[in-house]
Amino acid sequence: MSPRGEAGRPASPPAARSGRYRLLPYLLLLPGAAWLFLFFVVPLVQLAAASLYDPTGSLSTGYALTWAFGNYPTALQAYWPQFGRSFLYAGIALVLALLMGYPLAYAIAQKAGRWKNLLLVCVIAPMFTSFLVRTLAWKTILSDNGALVGLLRDVHLLGPDGRLLATPVAVVLGLTYNFLPFLVLPLYASLERLDRRLLEASSDLYASPLTTFRRVTLPLSMPGLIAGTLLFFIPATGDYINAELLGTPNEYMIGNVIDSAFLVRLDYPQGAALSFLLMSAILAVVFGYLRRTGTEEIL
């Protein structure tokens, strides 16, 4: 007699059931893979093609794909200061964010108690408003007639004609503020899972608080630290809103140049070439960082 399944139906052969189970994960991945292909891979291919257009073309006369690889060195030679400035500003902002974000994440995860949820809401709350509105708020805070500049002048940290707005300081402060939650939240998630018994064991073995942090807390929080630094640094490098609203053309980053190439000068080949150069530079920095920290498998 053939084996019967539920409700008297013939049971599926074990091989057939095994085959369906093997296909199930791929079927679940299919919608996400299709989305990424349609809205990431296809635009990326189109951008790569645009970067190789004939630079003498225009929107009115059309562009021809002439495999103009010379667009890349030309764009880099013309705008290498903006490239360097982007990585410099993002690096300084990342250091400031780490100095503020790590103690904040640790305090929320380990010391906040019943105030934990409220403090997390305070970290996330600015993201409920528009990125543009937040940056405009900083423009008001850093204005020459604002309370902050007045206080700094009163304590002689700024001269009588000193200012913060339209300076590199304003751009770095804007980057730090706008992207700080991207650093704090992964750090909090990593520190919140920290086993306090390990900290107690370190104290029982007469380790100082600094040694406990260096030998226990910091290594165990490295996954969150690495994820947070990447989530902060990558968008901060390509940002252009902060330099546009809080700086001057002297503080423009490569994102401002790309924005101008596509929307003002309508130079699509140069804008696409600069975009690919920026992506390549960021990937090189990220892989170098991961290799240095020994976490290449995170990607």
CSV table of N, CA, C and O in Angstrom, one decimal, residues 71-88 252-255 257 270 274 277-278 281:
chain,number,residue,atom,x,y,z
A,71,ASN,N,37.2,60.8,-19.1
A,71,ASN,CA,36.4,61.6,-18.2
A,71,ASN,C,36.8,61.4,-16.8
A,71,ASN,O,36.7,62.4,-16.0
A,72,TYR,N,37.3,60.3,-16.4
A,72,TYR,CA,37.7,60.0,-15.0
A,72,TYR,C,38.9,60.9,-14.6
A,72,TYR,O,38.9,61.6,-13.6
A,73,PRO,N,40.1,60.8,-15.3
A,73,PRO,CA,41.2,61.6,-14.9
A,73,PRO,C,40.9,63.1,-15.0
A,73,PRO,O,41.4,63.9,-14.2
A,74,THR,N,40.1,63.5,-16.0
A,74,THR,CA,39.8,64.9,-16.1
A,74,THR,C,39.0,65.4,-14.9
A,74,THR,O,39.3,66.5,-14.4
A,75,ALA,N,38.0,64.6,-14.5
A,75,ALA,CA,37.2,65.0,-13.4
A,75,ALA,C,38.0,65.0,-12.1
A,75,ALA,O,37.9,66.0,-11.3
A,76,LEU,N,38.8,64.0,-11.9
A,76,LEU,CA,39.6,64.0,-10.7
A,76,LEU,C,40.6,65.1,-10.6
A,76,LEU,O,40.8,65.7,-9.6
A,77,GLN,N,41.2,65.5,-11.8
A,77,GLN,CA,42.2,66.6,-11.8
A,77,GLN,C,41.5,67.9,-11.5
A,77,GLN,O,42.1,68.8,-10.8
A,78,ALA,N,40.3,68.0,-12.0
A,78,ALA,CA,39.6,69.3,-11.8
A,78,ALA,C,39.1,69.5,-10.3
A,78,ALA,O,39.0,70.6,-9.8
A,79,TYR,N,38.7,68.4,-9.7
A,79,TYR,CA,38.0,68.5,-8.4
A,79,TYR,C,38.6,67.7,-7.3
A,79,TYR,O,37.9,67.3,-6.3
A,80,TRP,N,39.9,67.4,-7.3
A,80,TRP,CA,40.5,66.7,-6.2
A,80,TRP,C,40.5,67.4,-4.9
A,80,TRP,O,40.4,66.8,-3.9
A,81,PRO,N,40.5,68.8,-4.9
A,81,PRO,CA,40.4,69.4,-3.6
A,81,PRO,C,39.1,69.1,-2.9
A,81,PRO,O,39.0,68.9,-1.6
A,82,GLN,N,38.0,69.1,-3.6
A,82,GLN,CA,36.7,68.7,-3.1
A,82,GLN,C,36.6,67.3,-2.6
A,82,GLN,O,36.0,67.0,-1.5
A,83,PHE,N,37.3,66.4,-3.3
A,83,PHE,CA,37.4,65.0,-2.8
A,83,PHE,C,38.1,65.0,-1.4
A,83,PHE,O,37.6,64.3,-0.5
A,84,GLY,N,39.3,65.6,-1.4
A,84,GLY,CA,40.0,65.6,-0.1
A,84,GLY,C,39.2,66.2,1.0
A,84,GLY,O,39.2,65.8,2.2
A,85,ARG,N,38.5,67.3,0.7
A,85,ARG,CA,37.7,68.0,1.7
A,85,ARG,C,36.6,67.2,2.2
A,85,ARG,O,36.3,67.2,3.4
A,86,SER,N,36.0,66.4,1.3
A,86,SER,CA,34.9,65.5,1.8
A,86,SER,C,35.3,64.5,2.8
A,86,SER,O,34.7,64.3,3.8
A,87,PHE,N,36.5,63.9,2.5
A,87,PHE,CA,37.0,62.8,3.4
A,87,PHE,C,37.5,63.5,4.7
A,87,PHE,O,37.4,62.9,5.8
A,88,LEU,N,38.1,64.7,4.6
A,88,LEU,CA,38.6,65.3,5.8
A,88,LEU,C,37.4,65.7,6.7
A,88,LEU,O,37.5,65.5,7.9
A,252,TYR,N,32.8,73.7,-0.1
A,252,TYR,CA,32.0,72.7,-0.9
A,252,TYR,C,32.7,71.4,-0.9
A,252,TYR,O,33.9,71.3,-1.0
A,253,MET,N,31.9,70.3,-0.8
A,253,MET,CA,32.4,68.9,-0.8
A,253,MET,C,32.1,68.4,-2.2
A,253,MET,O,31.4,69.0,-3.0
A,254,ILE,N,32.5,67.1,-2.4
A,254,ILE,CA,32.3,66.5,-3.8
A,254,ILE,C,30.9,66.3,-4.1
A,254,ILE,O,30.4,66.4,-5.3
A,255,GLY,N,30.0,66.2,-3.1
A,255,GLY,CA,28.6,66.0,-3.3
A,255,GLY,C,28.0,67.3,-3.9
A,255,GLY,O,27.1,67.2,-4.8
A,257,VAL,N,29.6,69.3,-5.9
A,257,VAL,CA,30.1,69.3,-7.3
A,257,VAL,C,29.2,68.4,-8.2
A,257,VAL,O,28.8,68.7,-9.3
A,270,GLN,N,30.6,64.1,-16.7
A,270,GLN,CA,31.4,64.5,-15.6
A,270,GLN,C,30.8,64.1,-14.3
A,270,GLN,O,31.4,63.6,-13.3
A,274,LEU,N,32.4,61.5,-11.6
A,274,LEU,CA,32.7,61.9,-10.2
A,274,LEU,C,31.9,61.0,-9.3
A,274,LEU,O,32.5,60.6,-8.2
A,277,LEU,N,33.9,57.8,-9.1
A,277,LEU,CA,35.1,58.0,-8.4
A,277,LEU,C,34.9,58.1,-6.9
A,277,LEU,O,35.6,57.5,-6.1
A,278,LEU,N,33.8,58.7,-6.5
A,278,LEU,CA,33.4,58.8,-5.0
A,278,LEU,C,33.1,57.4,-4.5
A,278,LEU,O,33.6,57.1,-3.4
A,281,ALA,N,36.3,55.5,-4.1
A,281,ALA,CA,37.1,55.9,-3.0
A,281,ALA,C,36.5,55.5,-1.7
A,281,ALA,O,37.3,55.0,-0.7
